[in-house]
mmCIF file of C-alpha atoms in Angstrom:
data_model
loop_
_atom_site.group_PDB
_atom_site.id
_atom_site.type_symbol
_atom_site.label_atom_id
_atom_site.label_comp_id
_atom_site.label_asym_id
_atom_site.label_seq_id
_atom_site.Cartn_x
_atom_site.Cartn_y
_atom_site.Cartn_z
ATOM 1 C CA UNK A 1 -5.972 0.412 8.363
ATOM 2 C CA UNK A 2 -9.255 0.659 6.491
ATOM 3 C CA UNK A 3 -11.098 -2.446 5.279
ATOM 4 C CA UNK A 4 -10.193 -1.568 1.684
ATOM 5 C CA UNK A 5 -6.492 -1.282 2.593
ATOM 6 C CA UNK A 6 -6.644 -4.651 4.382
ATOM 7 C CA UNK A 7 -8.297 -6.281 1.372
ATOM 8 C CA UNK A 8 -5.684 -4.829 -0.991
ATOM 9 C CA UNK A 9 -2.868 -6.036 1.328
ATOM 10 C CA UNK A 10 -4.306 -9.559 1.562
ATOM 11 C CA UNK A 11 -4.814 -9.635 -2.204
ATOM 12 C CA UNK A 12 -1.219 -8.513 -2.850
ATOM 13 C CA UNK A 13 0.009 -11.112 -0.330
ATOM 14 C CA UNK A 14 -2.100 -13.705 -2.121
ATOM 15 C CA UNK A 15 -0.739 -12.830 -5.570
ATOM 16 C CA UNK A 16 2.859 -12.710 -4.347
ATOM 17 C CA UNK A 17 2.385 -15.832 -2.202
ATOM 18 C CA UNK A 18 1.478 -17.828 -5.296
ATOM 19 C CA UNK A 19 5.041 -17.257 -6.562
ATOM 20 C CA UNK A 20 6.858 -19.349 -3.915
ATOM 21 C CA UNK A 21 3.935 -21.747 -4.172
ATOM 22 C CA UNK A 22 4.377 -22.154 -7.917
ATOM 23 C CA UNK A 23 8.051 -21.508 -8.515
ATOM 24 C CA UNK A 24 9.878 -22.085 -5.207
ATOM 25 C CA UNK A 25 11.431 -18.618 -4.957
ATOM 26 C CA UNK A 26 10.447 -15.559 -2.917
ATOM 27 C CA UNK A 27 8.321 -12.865 -4.512
ATOM 28 C CA UNK A 28 10.037 -9.693 -3.303
ATOM 29 C CA UNK A 29 10.680 -8.545 -6.859
ATOM 30 C CA UNK A 30 6.895 -8.409 -7.415
ATOM 31 C CA UNK A 31 5.705 -7.368 -3.951
ATOM 32 C CA UNK A 32 7.531 -4.048 -3.796
ATOM 33 C CA UNK A 33 6.134 -2.726 -7.123
ATOM 34 C CA UNK A 34 2.633 -4.025 -6.265
ATOM 35 C CA UNK A 35 2.638 -2.374 -2.829
ATOM 36 C CA UNK A 36 3.989 0.862 -4.247
ATOM 37 C CA UNK A 37 1.777 1.090 -7.319
ATOM 38 C CA UNK A 38 -1.526 -0.470 -6.177
ATOM 39 C CA UNK A 39 -1.515 0.206 -2.424
ATOM 40 C CA UNK A 40 0.243 3.596 -2.559
ATOM 41 C CA UNK A 41 2.857 2.464 -0.024
ATOM 42 C CA UNK A 42 6.045 4.585 -0.181
ATOM 43 C CA UNK A 43 9.002 2.624 -1.601
ATOM 44 C CA UNK A 44 11.055 2.500 1.655
ATOM 45 C CA UNK A 45 8.023 1.145 3.566
ATOM 46 C CA UNK A 46 7.251 -1.309 0.767
ATOM 47 C CA UNK A 47 10.831 -2.604 0.930
ATOM 48 C CA UNK A 48 10.751 -2.833 4.766
ATOM 49 C CA UNK A 49 7.407 -4.683 4.788
ATOM 50 C CA UNK A 50 8.649 -6.995 2.065
ATOM 51 C CA UNK A 51 11.740 -7.838 4.150
ATOM 52 C CA UNK A 52 9.552 -8.663 7.169
ATOM 53 C CA UNK A 53 7.098 -10.723 5.092
ATOM 54 C CA UNK A 54 9.905 -12.685 3.456
ATOM 55 C CA UNK A 55 11.375 -13.402 6.916
ATOM 56 C CA UNK A 56 8.177 -15.328 7.687
ATOM 57 C CA UNK A 57 8.293 -17.302 4.434
ATOM 58 C CA UNK A 58 11.999 -18.069 4.755
ATOM 59 C CA UNK A 59 11.490 -19.234 8.357
ATOM 60 C CA UNK A 60 8.985 -21.835 7.153
ATOM 61 C CA UNK A 61 11.335 -22.880 4.342
ATOM 62 C CA UNK A 62 14.306 -23.168 6.668
ATOM 63 C CA UNK A 63 12.402 -25.176 9.289
ATOM 64 C CA UNK A 64 11.273 -27.567 6.577
ATOM 65 C CA UNK A 65 14.830 -28.070 5.287
ATOM 66 C CA UNK A 66 16.108 -28.400 8.855
ATOM 67 C CA UNK A 67 13.591 -31.155 9.526
ATOM 68 C CA UNK A 68 14.904 -32.908 6.406
ATOM 69 C CA UNK A 69 18.512 -32.499 7.643
ATOM 70 C CA UNK A 70 19.444 -30.346 4.631
ATOM 71 C CA UNK A 71 20.587 -27.183 6.370
ATOM 72 C CA UNK A 72 24.192 -26.025 5.822
ATOM 73 C CA UNK A 73 25.354 -23.053 7.842
ATOM 74 C CA UNK A 74 29.132 -22.656 7.360
ATOM 75 C CA UNK A 75 29.056 -21.113 3.897
ATOM 76 C CA UNK A 76 26.096 -18.916 4.902
ATOM 77 C CA UNK A 77 28.156 -17.525 7.797
ATOM 78 C CA UNK A 78 31.099 -16.925 5.448
ATOM 79 C CA UNK A 79 28.777 -14.910 3.187
ATOM 80 C CA UNK A 80 27.239 -13.081 6.131
ATOM 81 C CA UNK A 81 29.736 -10.200 6.690
ATOM 82 C CA UNK A 82 29.403 -9.141 3.059
ATOM 83 C CA UNK A 83 25.632 -9.555 3.189
ATOM 84 C CA UNK A 84 25.367 -7.423 6.329
ATOM 85 C CA UNK A 85 27.515 -4.664 4.825
ATOM 86 C CA UNK A 86 25.452 -4.794 1.599
ATOM 87 C CA UNK A 87 22.220 -4.636 3.609
ATOM 88 C CA UNK A 88 23.267 -1.512 5.423
ATOM 89 C CA UNK A 89 24.510 0.107 2.213
ATOM 90 C CA UNK A 90 21.196 -0.690 0.494
ATOM 91 C CA UNK A 91 19.144 0.605 3.411
ATOM 92 C CA UNK A 92 21.254 3.788 3.646
ATOM 93 C CA UNK A 93 20.768 4.378 -0.095
ATOM 94 C CA UNK A 94 17.031 3.866 0.374
ATOM 95 C CA UNK A 95 16.981 6.273 3.320
ATOM 96 C CA UNK A 96 18.470 9.004 1.146
ATOM 97 C CA UNK A 97 15.412 8.806 -1.108
ATOM 98 C CA UNK A 98 12.997 9.506 1.759
ATOM 99 C CA UNK A 99 13.498 13.207 2.200
ATOM 100 C CA UNK A 100 14.671 14.216 -1.236
ATOM 101 C CA UNK A 101 12.567 16.631 -3.272
ATOM 102 C CA UNK A 102 15.006 16.882 -6.184
ATOM 103 C CA UNK A 103 13.498 16.574 -9.629
ATOM 104 C CA UNK A 104 14.698 14.994 -12.838
ATOM 105 C CA UNK A 105 13.983 16.771 -16.112
ATOM 106 C CA UNK A 106 12.866 14.405 -18.880
ATOM 107 C CA UNK A 107 11.610 15.909 -22.163
ATOM 108 C CA UNK A 108 10.835 19.144 -20.368
ATOM 109 C CA UNK A 109 8.870 17.475 -17.557
ATOM 110 C CA UNK A 110 10.039 17.450 -13.938
ATOM 111 C CA UNK A 111 9.810 13.947 -12.449
ATOM 112 C CA UNK A 112 10.582 13.188 -8.783
ATOM 113 C CA UNK A 113 14.247 12.242 -9.091
ATOM 114 C CA UNK A 114 14.549 9.664 -6.319
ATOM 115 C CA UNK A 115 11.399 7.694 -7.130
ATOM 116 C CA UNK A 116 12.180 7.710 -10.863
ATOM 117 C CA UNK A 117 15.774 6.594 -10.240
ATOM 118 C CA UNK A 118 14.627 3.837 -7.868
ATOM 119 C CA UNK A 119 12.058 2.582 -10.347
ATOM 120 C CA UNK A 120 14.614 2.625 -13.164
ATOM 121 C CA UNK A 121 17.076 0.662 -10.977
ATOM 122 C CA UNK A 122 14.298 -1.803 -10.192
ATOM 123 C CA UNK A 123 13.536 -2.110 -13.899
ATOM 124 C CA UNK A 124 17.202 -2.815 -14.705
ATOM 125 C CA UNK A 125 17.436 -5.369 -11.873
ATOM 126 C CA UNK A 126 14.374 -7.229 -13.080
ATOM 127 C CA UNK A 127 15.833 -7.448 -16.572
ATOM 128 C CA UNK A 128 19.034 -8.793 -14.978
ATOM 129 C CA UNK A 129 16.982 -11.400 -13.113
ATOM 130 C CA UNK A 130 15.254 -12.384 -16.351
ATOM 131 C CA UNK A 131 18.724 -12.865 -17.861
ATOM 132 C CA UNK A 132 19.789 -15.008 -14.865
ATOM 133 C CA UNK A 133 16.698 -17.190 -15.268
ATOM 134 C CA UNK A 134 17.536 -17.489 -18.964
ATOM 135 C CA UNK A 135 21.132 -18.549 -18.172
ATOM 136 C CA UNK A 136 19.872 -21.030 -15.559
ATOM 137 C CA UNK A 137 17.521 -22.567 -18.096
ATOM 138 C CA UNK A 138 20.175 -22.612 -20.840
ATOM 139 C CA UNK A 139 22.806 -24.331 -18.682
ATOM 140 C CA UNK A 140 20.194 -26.514 -16.964
ATOM 141 C CA UNK A 141 21.210 -25.687 -13.392
ATOM 142 C CA UNK A 142 19.529 -28.790 -11.961
ATOM 143 C CA UNK A 143 21.788 -31.272 -13.733
ATOM 144 C CA UNK A 144 25.421 -32.250 -14.018
ATOM 145 C CA UNK A 145 26.544 -30.558 -10.782
ATOM 146 C CA UNK A 146 29.571 -32.796 -10.429
ATOM 147 C CA UNK A 147 30.721 -32.335 -14.013
ATOM 148 C CA UNK A 148 30.607 -28.544 -13.943
ATOM 149 C CA UNK A 149 33.871 -26.665 -13.320
ATOM 150 C CA UNK A 150 33.325 -23.545 -11.175
ATOM 151 C CA UNK A 151 33.826 -20.369 -13.221
ATOM 152 C CA UNK A 152 35.938 -18.866 -10.405
ATOM 153 C CA UNK A 153 38.045 -22.016 -9.901
ATOM 154 C CA UNK A 154 41.144 -20.282 -11.284
ATOM 155 C CA UNK A 155 40.692 -17.038 -9.350
ATOM 156 C CA UNK A 156 43.832 -16.157 -7.379
ATOM 157 C CA UNK A 157 42.459 -13.867 -4.700
ATOM 158 C CA UNK A 158 43.475 -14.981 -1.185
ATOM 159 C CA UNK A 159 42.583 -15.704 1.539
ATOM 160 C CA UNK A 160 40.807 -18.917 0.610
ATOM 161 C CA UNK A 161 38.243 -20.776 2.677
ATOM 162 C CA UNK A 162 37.108 -24.372 2.703
ATOM 163 C CA UNK A 163 33.619 -25.551 3.544
ATOM 164 C CA UNK A 164 31.761 -28.871 3.216
ATOM 165 C CA UNK A 165 29.343 -27.164 0.788
ATOM 166 C CA UNK A 166 32.253 -26.450 -1.598
ATOM 167 C CA UNK A 167 32.787 -30.180 -2.101
ATOM 168 C CA UNK A 168 36.529 -30.308 -1.560
ATOM 169 C CA UNK A 169 37.437 -27.127 -3.418
ATOM 170 C CA UNK A 170 38.455 -23.809 -1.875
ATOM 171 C CA UNK A 171 36.778 -20.472 -2.518
ATOM 172 C CA UNK A 172 38.193 -16.988 -2.437
ATOM 173 C CA UNK A 173 36.851 -15.194 0.657
ATOM 174 C CA UNK A 174 36.873 -11.741 -1.023
ATOM 175 C CA UNK A 175 34.814 -13.180 -3.907
ATOM 176 C CA UNK A 176 32.321 -14.700 -1.444
ATOM 177 C CA UNK A 177 32.160 -11.402 0.437
ATOM 178 C CA UNK A 178 31.514 -9.529 -2.802
ATOM 179 C CA UNK A 179 28.650 -11.910 -3.626
ATOM 180 C CA UNK A 180 27.218 -11.336 -0.136
ATOM 181 C CA UNK A 181 27.589 -7.587 -0.621
ATOM 182 C CA UNK A 182 25.603 -7.593 -3.869
ATOM 183 C CA UNK A 183 22.882 -9.881 -2.482
ATOM 184 C CA UNK A 184 22.677 -7.825 0.730
ATOM 185 C CA UNK A 185 22.393 -4.584 -1.254
ATOM 186 C CA UNK A 186 19.503 -6.017 -3.290
ATOM 187 C CA UNK A 187 17.810 -7.156 -0.088
ATOM 188 C CA UNK A 188 18.250 -3.939 1.878
ATOM 189 C CA UNK A 189 17.694 -1.467 -0.927
ATOM 190 C CA UNK A 190 15.160 -3.228 -3.136
ATOM 191 C CA UNK A 191 13.465 -5.884 -0.986
ATOM 192 C CA UNK A 192 14.685 -8.738 -3.158
ATOM 193 C CA UNK A 193 15.653 -11.785 -1.110
ATOM 194 C CA UNK A 194 18.514 -12.380 -3.500
ATOM 195 C CA UNK A 195 17.983 -16.126 -3.861
ATOM 196 C CA UNK A 196 17.411 -15.717 -7.581
ATOM 197 C CA UNK A 197 20.927 -14.351 -7.883
ATOM 198 C CA UNK A 198 22.689 -16.207 -5.067
ATOM 199 C CA UNK A 199 21.725 -19.766 -6.001
ATOM 200 C CA UNK A 200 23.029 -19.582 -9.601
ATOM 201 C CA UNK A 201 26.083 -17.610 -8.404
ATOM 202 C CA UNK A 202 26.980 -20.307 -5.846
ATOM 203 C CA UNK A 203 26.408 -23.056 -8.402
ATOM 204 C CA UNK A 204 28.203 -21.540 -11.395
ATOM 205 C CA UNK A 205 30.891 -19.403 -9.745
ATOM 206 C CA UNK A 206 31.809 -21.531 -6.726
ATOM 207 C CA UNK A 207 30.777 -25.028 -7.778
ATOM 208 C CA UNK A 208 28.319 -25.640 -4.935
ATOM 209 C CA UNK A 209 25.787 -28.390 -5.730
ATOM 210 C CA UNK A 210 22.319 -27.046 -6.539
ATOM 211 C CA UNK A 211 20.549 -28.533 -3.523
ATOM 212 C CA UNK A 212 23.283 -27.354 -1.170
ATOM 213 C CA UNK A 213 23.236 -23.904 -2.774
ATOM 214 C CA UNK A 214 19.500 -23.735 -2.094
ATOM 215 C CA UNK A 215 20.021 -24.782 1.550
ATOM 216 C CA UNK A 216 22.871 -22.269 2.013
ATOM 217 C CA UNK A 217 20.730 -19.529 0.461
ATOM 218 C CA UNK A 218 17.836 -20.293 2.804
ATOM 219 C CA UNK A 219 20.060 -19.835 5.866
ATOM 220 C CA UNK A 220 21.679 -16.766 4.362
ATOM 221 C CA UNK A 221 18.231 -15.310 3.443
ATOM 222 C CA UNK A 222 17.024 -15.927 6.988
ATOM 223 C CA UNK A 223 20.011 -14.067 8.451
ATOM 224 C CA UNK A 224 19.638 -11.270 5.907
ATOM 225 C CA UNK A 225 15.863 -11.088 6.481
ATOM 226 C CA UNK A 226 16.354 -10.921 10.233
ATOM 227 C CA UNK A 227 18.832 -8.049 10.133
ATOM 228 C CA UNK A 228 17.099 -6.299 7.238
ATOM 229 C CA UNK A 229 13.764 -6.335 9.086
ATOM 230 C CA UNK A 230 15.373 -5.074 12.304
ATOM 231 C CA UNK A 231 17.233 -2.304 10.473
ATOM 232 C CA UNK A 232 14.161 -1.235 8.475
ATOM 233 C CA UNK A 233 12.034 -1.332 11.649
ATOM 234 C CA UNK A 234 14.561 0.895 13.407
ATOM 235 C CA UNK A 235 14.180 3.422 10.586
ATOM 236 C CA UNK A 236 10.369 3.245 10.687
ATOM 237 C CA UNK A 237 10.062 1.403 7.356
ATOM 238 C CA UNK A 238 7.999 -1.535 8.656
ATOM 239 C CA UNK A 239 4.225 -1.232 8.994
ATOM 240 C CA UNK A 240 3.510 -4.257 11.217
ATOM 241 C CA UNK A 241 -0.269 -4.520 10.615
ATOM 242 C CA UNK A 242 0.386 -4.418 6.869
ATOM 243 C CA UNK A 243 3.029 -7.146 7.282
ATOM 244 C CA UNK A 244 0.512 -9.346 9.149
ATOM 245 C CA UNK A 245 -2.044 -9.054 6.334
ATOM 246 C CA UNK A 246 0.671 -9.743 3.758
ATOM 247 C CA UNK A 247 1.730 -12.826 5.717
ATOM 248 C CA UNK A 248 -1.874 -14.065 5.816
ATOM 249 C CA UNK A 249 -2.389 -13.489 2.089
ATOM 250 C CA UNK A 250 1.039 -14.957 1.345
ATOM 251 C CA UNK A 251 0.301 -18.172 3.216
ATOM 252 C CA UNK A 252 -3.035 -18.617 1.436
ATOM 253 C CA UNK A 253 -1.381 -17.842 -1.912
ATOM 254 C CA UNK A 254 1.432 -20.324 -1.275
ATOM 255 C CA UNK A 255 -1.156 -23.024 -0.534
ATOM 256 C CA UNK A 256 -2.957 -22.250 -3.773
ATOM 257 C CA UNK A 257 0.315 -22.115 -5.731
ATOM 258 C CA UNK A 258 1.438 -25.471 -4.317
ATOM 259 C CA UNK A 259 -1.869 -26.962 -5.414
ATOM 260 C CA UNK A 260 -1.627 -25.578 -8.958
ATOM 261 C CA UNK A 261 2.064 -26.341 -9.395
ATOM 262 C CA UNK A 262 1.523 -30.091 -9.291
ATOM 263 C CA UNK A 263 -0.388 -29.905 -12.570
ATOM 264 C CA UNK A 264 2.392 -28.352 -14.654
ATOM 265 C CA UNK A 265 5.826 -29.369 -15.916
ATOM 266 C CA UNK A 266 8.910 -27.575 -14.538
ATOM 267 C CA UNK A 267 9.680 -26.261 -18.034
ATOM 268 C CA UNK A 268 6.278 -24.609 -18.279
ATOM 269 C CA UNK A 269 6.606 -23.212 -14.742
ATOM 270 C CA UNK A 270 9.984 -21.708 -15.637
ATOM 271 C CA UNK A 271 8.463 -20.054 -18.699
ATOM 272 C CA UNK A 272 5.650 -18.629 -16.580
ATOM 273 C CA UNK A 273 8.179 -17.394 -14.086
ATOM 274 C CA UNK A 274 9.923 -15.390 -16.799
ATOM 275 C CA UNK A 275 6.443 -14.030 -17.631
ATOM 276 C CA UNK A 276 5.953 -12.922 -14.005
ATOM 277 C CA UNK A 277 9.286 -11.077 -14.078
ATOM 278 C CA UNK A 278 8.270 -9.281 -17.266
ATOM 279 C CA UNK A 279 4.872 -8.472 -15.711
ATOM 280 C CA UNK A 280 6.755 -6.792 -12.838
ATOM 281 C CA UNK A 281 8.745 -4.727 -15.323
ATOM 282 C CA UNK A 282 5.424 -3.774 -16.957
ATOM 283 C CA UNK A 283 4.065 -2.505 -13.606
ATOM 284 C CA UNK A 284 7.190 -0.400 -13.116
ATOM 285 C CA UNK A 285 6.997 1.025 -16.627
ATOM 286 C CA UNK A 286 3.318 1.881 -16.048
ATOM 287 C CA UNK A 287 4.237 3.738 -12.856
ATOM 288 C CA UNK A 288 7.030 5.615 -14.640
ATOM 289 C CA UNK A 289 4.580 6.573 -17.379
ATOM 290 C CA UNK A 290 2.099 7.758 -14.730
ATOM 291 C CA UNK A 291 4.808 9.936 -13.145
ATOM 292 C CA UNK A 292 5.709 11.301 -16.568
ATOM 293 C CA UNK A 293 2.081 12.069 -17.462
ATOM 294 C CA UNK A 294 1.360 13.663 -14.102
ATOM 295 C CA UNK A 295 4.455 15.846 -14.386
ATOM 296 C CA UNK A 296 3.048 17.273 -17.617
ATOM 297 C CA UNK A 297 -0.439 18.058 -16.293
ATOM 298 C CA UNK B 1 26.546 1.791 28.755
ATOM 299 C CA UNK B 2 23.986 4.227 27.388
ATOM 300 C CA UNK B 3 21.243 2.714 25.224
ATOM 301 C CA UNK B 4 20.225 5.310 22.667
ATOM 302 C CA UNK B 5 17.271 3.414 21.170
ATOM 303 C CA UNK B 6 13.971 4.538 22.727
ATOM 304 C CA UNK B 7 11.951 1.837 24.471
ATOM 305 C CA UNK B 8 9.035 2.063 22.016
ATOM 306 C CA UNK B 9 11.400 1.721 19.026
ATOM 307 C CA UNK B 10 13.107 -1.282 20.607
ATOM 308 C CA UNK B 11 9.714 -2.947 21.154
ATOM 309 C CA UNK B 12 8.698 -2.144 17.561
ATOM 310 C CA UNK B 13 11.909 -3.711 16.223
ATOM 311 C CA UNK B 14 11.373 -6.789 18.395
ATOM 312 C CA UNK B 15 7.760 -7.164 17.264
ATOM 313 C CA UNK B 16 8.686 -6.714 13.586
ATOM 314 C CA UNK B 17 11.230 -9.535 13.863
ATOM 315 C CA UNK B 18 9.342 -11.874 16.183
ATOM 316 C CA UNK B 19 5.934 -11.750 14.448
ATOM 317 C CA UNK B 20 7.151 -13.027 11.017
ATOM 318 C CA UNK B 21 9.369 -15.701 12.620
ATOM 319 C CA UNK B 22 6.482 -16.834 14.807
ATOM 320 C CA UNK B 23 4.148 -16.821 11.815
ATOM 321 C CA UNK B 24 6.625 -18.861 9.767
ATOM 322 C CA UNK B 25 7.012 -21.348 12.616
ATOM 323 C CA UNK B 26 3.252 -21.743 13.099
ATOM 324 C CA UNK B 27 2.751 -22.235 9.351
ATOM 325 C CA UNK B 28 5.521 -24.854 9.362
ATOM 326 C CA UNK B 29 3.981 -26.720 12.283
ATOM 327 C CA UNK B 30 0.419 -26.508 10.941
ATOM 328 C CA UNK B 31 0.975 -27.263 7.299
ATOM 329 C CA UNK B 32 4.016 -29.507 7.478
ATOM 330 C CA UNK B 33 2.775 -31.708 10.273
ATOM 331 C CA UNK B 34 -0.939 -31.017 10.486
ATOM 332 C CA UNK B 35 -2.730 -30.579 7.185
ATOM 333 C CA UNK B 36 -1.459 -33.189 4.741
ATOM 334 C CA UNK B 37 0.025 -31.724 1.574
ATOM 335 C CA UNK B 38 2.823 -29.281 2.318
ATOM 336 C CA UNK B 39 3.353 -25.942 0.646
ATOM 337 C CA UNK B 40 6.073 -25.233 -1.870
ATOM 338 C CA UNK B 41 8.519 -22.848 -0.260
ATOM 339 C CA UNK B 42 11.355 -20.563 -1.259
ATOM 340 C CA UNK B 43 14.166 -22.942 -2.083
ATOM 341 C CA UNK B 44 12.041 -25.671 -3.592
ATOM 342 C CA UNK B 45 13.012 -26.446 -7.161
ATOM 343 C CA UNK B 46 10.225 -26.587 -9.749
ATOM 344 C CA UNK B 47 10.345 -30.377 -9.859
ATOM 345 C CA UNK B 48 9.840 -30.761 -6.091
ATOM 346 C CA UNK B 49 6.184 -31.489 -5.562
ATOM 347 C CA UNK B 50 4.491 -31.211 -2.217
ATOM 348 C CA UNK B 51 4.403 -34.547 -0.440
#
């Protein structure tokens, strides 16, 4: 790696690291577009490096929660088969984009089909995440856990499973597996840890308390990160030196973010977070525009 | 049993998994127990300040 590439990697790690520091969620949704657009890293490698980097961050998070006695593993293991299947599906879909030279005709210009499709999927996913954040804010996910009736409480889809995290209720195993499948697909195919989707899904759909949902998601993200990193590494999608620089930048960024976060209210932080998601969509749109312009020249 | 993964690939996979976990563990030990204020981490809610 050249010095310039190292500096760019540390800077990207720093920017993305501020996100867990400020908002308490991973920054995969921002790291992949930044690596692809500003560092010229191919999308599969960006996703693989992001999985490895997030494994480091999640390890720290999980060790912290473990020290506080807040780790719950049973529900995470119940989600795991679906997550693993989703991971592999996502990674296989990503692999298909590697060697494709098909083009997509848009207004008479030939765009690389796979990259354009991936970026459009990413764009749609980020808008979905923005909607999830909006729903979380609207329903105030942090409060009234006990009073909330799970949206899937009436679902008749056996077999059912019980777990201490479900607080006395039973959950449909196929529904849990489907949630794991979606989260795993996002992780394997797009480098998103999935916590942004999994925490509200566990809270609203299955009635898991917010703090427990966070603890379950940490364990589940660790398992997903572990297998995602191994699978991406097997396929040559992980650039280890790049991951090390991202980890360094990420740690420094998280320190800075933690420092800044104490000065702002959670409402303001949530608003900024929505801004960060929209900034990511802006980066993707800029890249799509670049592809479109280049196709015409 | 025949292992079809080449040795170099197996080592690469191992390194890619071990390095981030080791990094995360070192950061936990250093910043949680060593240098005062802890970092905010994935899973922390916006109202959880570093101690």
